[in-house]
Amino acid sequence: MINVFNSNQLSSQSTSELKAEILERVKGRDTDSLNTKVQYYKNILTPYIEELTQRNPYPVVAEQIPVVLGVWTPVWSTIPFHDTLPGRNREQSYQIFHDDSYYANIARYTPGQNTFWQKLSAKLPAIDLMVLQKYAVRDNKWYIQNVGIEQAFRNREVPLTIEDAENWFSTVIGRKFQAVQGEELPQTLELKLDRKTVKKLEKTYLATPQLEHLYVDRDLRIVKTQREASQRPSYTIAIRRQ
């Protein structure tokens, strides 16, 4: 692998080589603790991301919209929200952008993955969680508004496919939002989860997150997000699935 501290060597690499290298660097590391991932970003990934940011083929935000439409999976992230519930299935985690200004983060959670709980949890349903957002472009910046959080209990033996996630997303948007444009959003969530978890989700839901694509092309996104201005930035590396 490249010596990450040699910026001249990084700058001599092709963009495709840098993309392959950063994906190799994060492979299998998304299950690390949040603190470990934050330090890994600072110590290892920063030079790669800085170099790719300089090569971003779509620096104008309005031009990023058609590029991001479709389905993505985050392969590495420092967003704490991703692990609000235990047992996130990373292969069944999706970021879906539709061309109607709606965006969804969807993930399958199957609590009880450790050996001790596996027999007991095998009969429990999986929890599918969806964070719904609206996006727009304002002053060459992404404007993101949280508009809802949905949950569904499903058979954990039946995978949450891309098609399933897409259908769920479209159904919820059609049922809950297209007919109520302009109405004020509720300030509380009605979810069948423990109160502590619901409170965490409500804090995320009521925030106005900031989003910036440090790098984006047709198959890779490197995203910087902040739930609010005072919060430490989070970073996500996502690959296209569809």
Coordinates of C-alpha atoms in Angstrom, one line a residue:
M1 CA 0.0 0.0 0.0
I2 CA 1.0 3.6 -0.4
N3 CA 2.7 5.4 2.4
V4 CA -0.2 7.7 3.4
F5 CA 2.1 10.4 4.8
N6 CA 3.8 11.0 1.4
S7 CA 1.5 13.5 -0.2
N8 CA 3.6 13.8 -3.3
Q9 CA 3.2 10.0 -3.8
L10 CA -0.6 10.3 -3.4
S11 CA -0.8 13.2 -5.9
S12 CA 1.0 11.0 -8.5
Q13 CA -1.7 8.3 -8.2
S14 CA -4.6 8.2 -10.6
T15 CA -8.1 8.9 -9.2
S16 CA -9.1 5.3 -9.8
E17 CA -6.1 4.1 -7.8
L18 CA -6.9 6.4 -4.9
K19 CA -10.5 5.3 -4.9
A20 CA -9.4 1.6 -4.8
E21 CA -6.9 2.4 -2.1
I22 CA -9.3 4.2 0.2
L23 CA -11.9 1.4 -0.1
E24 CA -9.2 -1.1 0.7
R25 CA -8.2 0.9 3.8
V26 CA -11.7 0.9 5.2
K27 CA -12.6 -2.7 4.3
G28 CA -13.8 -4.5 7.4
R29 CA -13.3 -1.5 9.7
D30 CA -16.8 -0.2 10.0
T31 CA -17.4 -2.4 13.0
D32 CA -14.6 -0.6 14.9
S33 CA -15.6 1.6 17.9
L34 CA -16.6 5.2 17.0
N35 CA -13.5 6.6 18.7
T36 CA -11.3 4.1 16.8
K37 CA -12.9 5.2 13.5
V38 CA -12.5 8.9 14.4
Q39 CA -8.8 8.4 15.0
Y40 CA -8.4 6.3 11.9
Y41 CA -9.9 9.1 9.9
K42 CA -7.5 11.6 11.3
N43 CA -4.4 9.4 11.1
I44 CA -4.9 7.4 8.0
L45 CA -7.7 8.5 5.7
T46 CA -7.3 12.3 5.8
P47 CA -4.6 12.5 3.1
Y48 CA -6.6 10.4 0.7
I49 CA -9.8 12.4 1.2
E50 CA -7.9 15.7 0.9
E51 CA -6.4 14.5 -2.4
L52 CA -9.7 13.3 -3.7
T53 CA -11.5 16.5 -2.6
Q54 CA -9.1 18.4 -4.9
R55 CA -10.2 16.1 -7.8
N56 CA -13.9 16.2 -7.1
P57 CA -15.5 16.1 -10.6
Y58 CA -18.7 17.8 -9.5
P59 CA -17.8 20.7 -7.2
V60 CA -21.0 22.5 -8.1
V61 CA -23.8 21.2 -5.8
A62 CA -26.6 21.5 -8.4
E63 CA -24.6 19.2 -10.7
Q64 CA -24.3 16.6 -7.9
I65 CA -28.0 15.9 -7.8
P66 CA -28.3 13.8 -10.9
V67 CA -25.1 12.0 -10.0
V68 CA -26.3 10.8 -6.6
L69 CA -29.7 9.6 -7.7
G70 CA -30.1 5.9 -7.0
V71 CA -29.1 3.5 -4.2
W72 CA -25.9 3.6 -2.2
T73 CA -24.5 1.6 0.7
P74 CA -22.2 3.2 3.3
V75 CA -19.1 1.0 3.7
W76 CA -17.5 3.1 6.5
S77 CA -18.9 5.9 8.6
T78 CA -18.3 7.9 11.8
I79 CA -22.0 8.9 12.1
P80 CA -23.0 7.8 15.7
F81 CA -26.7 7.5 14.6
H82 CA -25.9 4.4 12.4
D83 CA -25.6 2.3 15.6
T84 CA -28.4 3.8 17.6
L85 CA -29.9 0.3 17.6
P86 CA -27.7 -2.8 18.0
G87 CA -27.1 -5.3 15.2
R88 CA -27.0 -3.2 12.1
N89 CA -26.6 -5.3 9.0
R90 CA -24.2 -3.4 6.8
E91 CA -25.0 -5.2 3.6
Q92 CA -28.7 -4.3 4.1
S93 CA -28.0 -0.6 4.7
Y94 CA -29.1 1.8 2.0
Q95 CA -29.0 5.5 1.1
I96 CA -31.6 6.1 -1.6
F97 CA -32.0 9.4 -3.5
H98 CA -35.1 9.9 -5.6
D99 CA -35.6 12.6 -8.1
D100 CA -38.6 14.1 -6.2
S101 CA -36.4 15.7 -3.6
Y102 CA -36.8 12.9 -1.1
Y103 CA -33.9 10.9 0.4
A104 CA -33.9 7.9 2.8
N105 CA -31.4 6.2 5.0
I106 CA -32.7 2.7 5.5
A107 CA -31.1 -0.1 7.6
R108 CA -31.9 -3.6 8.8
Y109 CA -31.1 -4.2 12.5
T110 CA -31.1 -7.8 13.9
P111 CA -30.3 -7.5 17.7
G112 CA -28.7 -10.5 19.4
Q113 CA -25.8 -11.2 17.0
N114 CA -23.4 -12.4 19.7
T115 CA -23.2 -16.2 20.4
F116 CA -24.9 -16.0 23.8
W117 CA -28.1 -14.4 22.5
Q118 CA -28.3 -16.0 19.1
K119 CA -30.6 -18.9 20.1
L120 CA -33.0 -16.6 22.0
S121 CA -33.0 -13.8 19.4
A122 CA -33.5 -16.2 16.4
K123 CA -37.3 -16.0 16.9
L124 CA -37.3 -12.2 17.3
P125 CA -38.2 -10.0 14.4
A126 CA -35.7 -7.7 12.6
I127 CA -36.2 -4.0 13.0
D128 CA -36.0 -2.0 9.7
L129 CA -35.5 1.7 10.3
M130 CA -35.9 4.5 7.8
V131 CA -34.9 8.1 8.2
L132 CA -36.7 10.3 5.6
Q133 CA -35.3 13.6 4.4
K134 CA -36.0 16.2 1.8
Y135 CA -33.1 17.8 0.0
A136 CA -32.6 21.0 -2.0
V137 CA -29.8 23.3 -3.2
R138 CA -29.4 26.7 -1.6
D139 CA -26.4 29.0 -2.2
N140 CA -24.4 26.1 -3.7
K141 CA -24.9 24.0 -0.6
W142 CA -27.0 21.0 0.2
Y143 CA -30.1 21.8 2.3
I144 CA -31.4 18.8 4.2
Q145 CA -34.6 18.6 6.2
N146 CA -35.6 15.6 8.3
V147 CA -39.2 14.8 7.6
G148 CA -39.8 11.5 9.4
I149 CA -38.6 8.3 10.9
E150 CA -40.3 5.0 10.2
Q151 CA -39.9 1.5 11.6
A152 CA -41.1 -1.9 10.6
F153 CA -40.8 -5.3 12.3
R154 CA -40.0 -8.1 9.8
N155 CA -38.9 -11.7 9.6
R156 CA -35.1 -11.6 10.1
E157 CA -34.8 -14.7 7.9
V158 CA -36.0 -12.7 4.9
P159 CA -33.3 -10.2 3.8
L160 CA -34.1 -6.5 3.2
T161 CA -33.3 -6.2 -0.5
I162 CA -32.8 -3.1 -2.5
E163 CA -36.2 -3.6 -4.1
D164 CA -37.8 -4.0 -0.7
A165 CA -36.2 -0.8 0.5
E166 CA -37.2 1.1 -2.6
N167 CA -40.8 0.0 -2.3
W168 CA -41.0 0.8 1.3
F169 CA -39.5 4.3 0.7
S170 CA -41.9 5.0 -2.2
T171 CA -44.9 3.7 -0.3
V172 CA -44.3 5.9 2.8
I173 CA -43.6 9.0 0.7
G174 CA -46.8 8.5 -1.3
R175 CA -48.9 7.8 1.8
K176 CA -47.6 10.4 4.2
F177 CA -46.0 13.3 2.5
Q178 CA -47.1 14.0 -1.1
A179 CA -50.6 14.9 0.1
V180 CA -49.5 17.1 3.0
Q181 CA -47.0 19.5 1.4
G182 CA -46.4 22.6 3.6
E183 CA -47.9 21.2 6.8
E184 CA -45.9 21.5 9.9
L185 CA -44.1 18.3 10.9
P186 CA -44.9 16.6 14.3
Q187 CA -42.3 17.3 17.0
T188 CA -42.5 13.8 18.5
L189 CA -42.1 10.3 17.0
E190 CA -44.5 7.4 17.4
L191 CA -42.2 4.4 17.4
K192 CA -42.5 1.0 19.1
L193 CA -39.0 1.2 20.7
D194 CA -37.8 1.9 24.2
R195 CA -38.1 5.5 25.4
K196 CA -34.4 6.1 25.6
T197 CA -33.9 5.1 21.9
V198 CA -36.9 7.1 20.8
K199 CA -35.4 10.2 22.5
K200 CA -32.1 9.7 20.6
L201 CA -34.0 9.4 17.4
E202 CA -36.1 12.5 18.1
K203 CA -32.9 14.5 18.7
T204 CA -31.7 13.5 15.2
Y205 CA -35.1 14.0 13.6
L206 CA -35.5 17.6 15.0
A207 CA -32.0 18.7 13.8
T208 CA -31.3 20.4 10.5
P209 CA -28.2 18.4 9.3
Q210 CA -25.5 19.8 7.1
L211 CA -24.2 17.7 4.2
E212 CA -21.2 18.2 1.9
H213 CA -19.9 15.9 -0.8
L214 CA -16.1 16.1 -0.4
Y215 CA -15.9 13.8 -3.4
V216 CA -18.7 12.4 -5.6
D217 CA -18.8 10.5 -8.9
R218 CA -21.0 7.8 -10.4
D219 CA -19.8 5.1 -8.0
L220 CA -18.2 6.7 -4.9
R221 CA -19.3 9.3 -2.5
I222 CA -17.3 10.8 0.4
V223 CA -19.6 12.8 2.6
K224 CA -19.1 15.2 5.5
T225 CA -22.1 15.7 7.7
Q226 CA -23.0 17.5 10.9
R227 CA -26.2 17.1 12.8
E228 CA -25.8 20.7 14.0
A229 CA -23.1 23.4 13.7
S230 CA -21.7 22.7 17.1
Q231 CA -21.3 19.0 16.6
R232 CA -18.1 17.3 15.5
P233 CA -18.3 16.5 11.7
S234 CA -18.9 12.9 10.7
Y235 CA -17.6 11.3 7.5
T236 CA -19.1 8.6 5.4
I237 CA -17.7 6.6 2.4
A238 CA -20.5 5.1 0.3
I239 CA -20.5 3.0 -2.9
R240 CA -23.2 2.7 -5.5
R241 CA -25.5 -0.3 -5.4
Q242 CA -27.9 0.6 -8.1

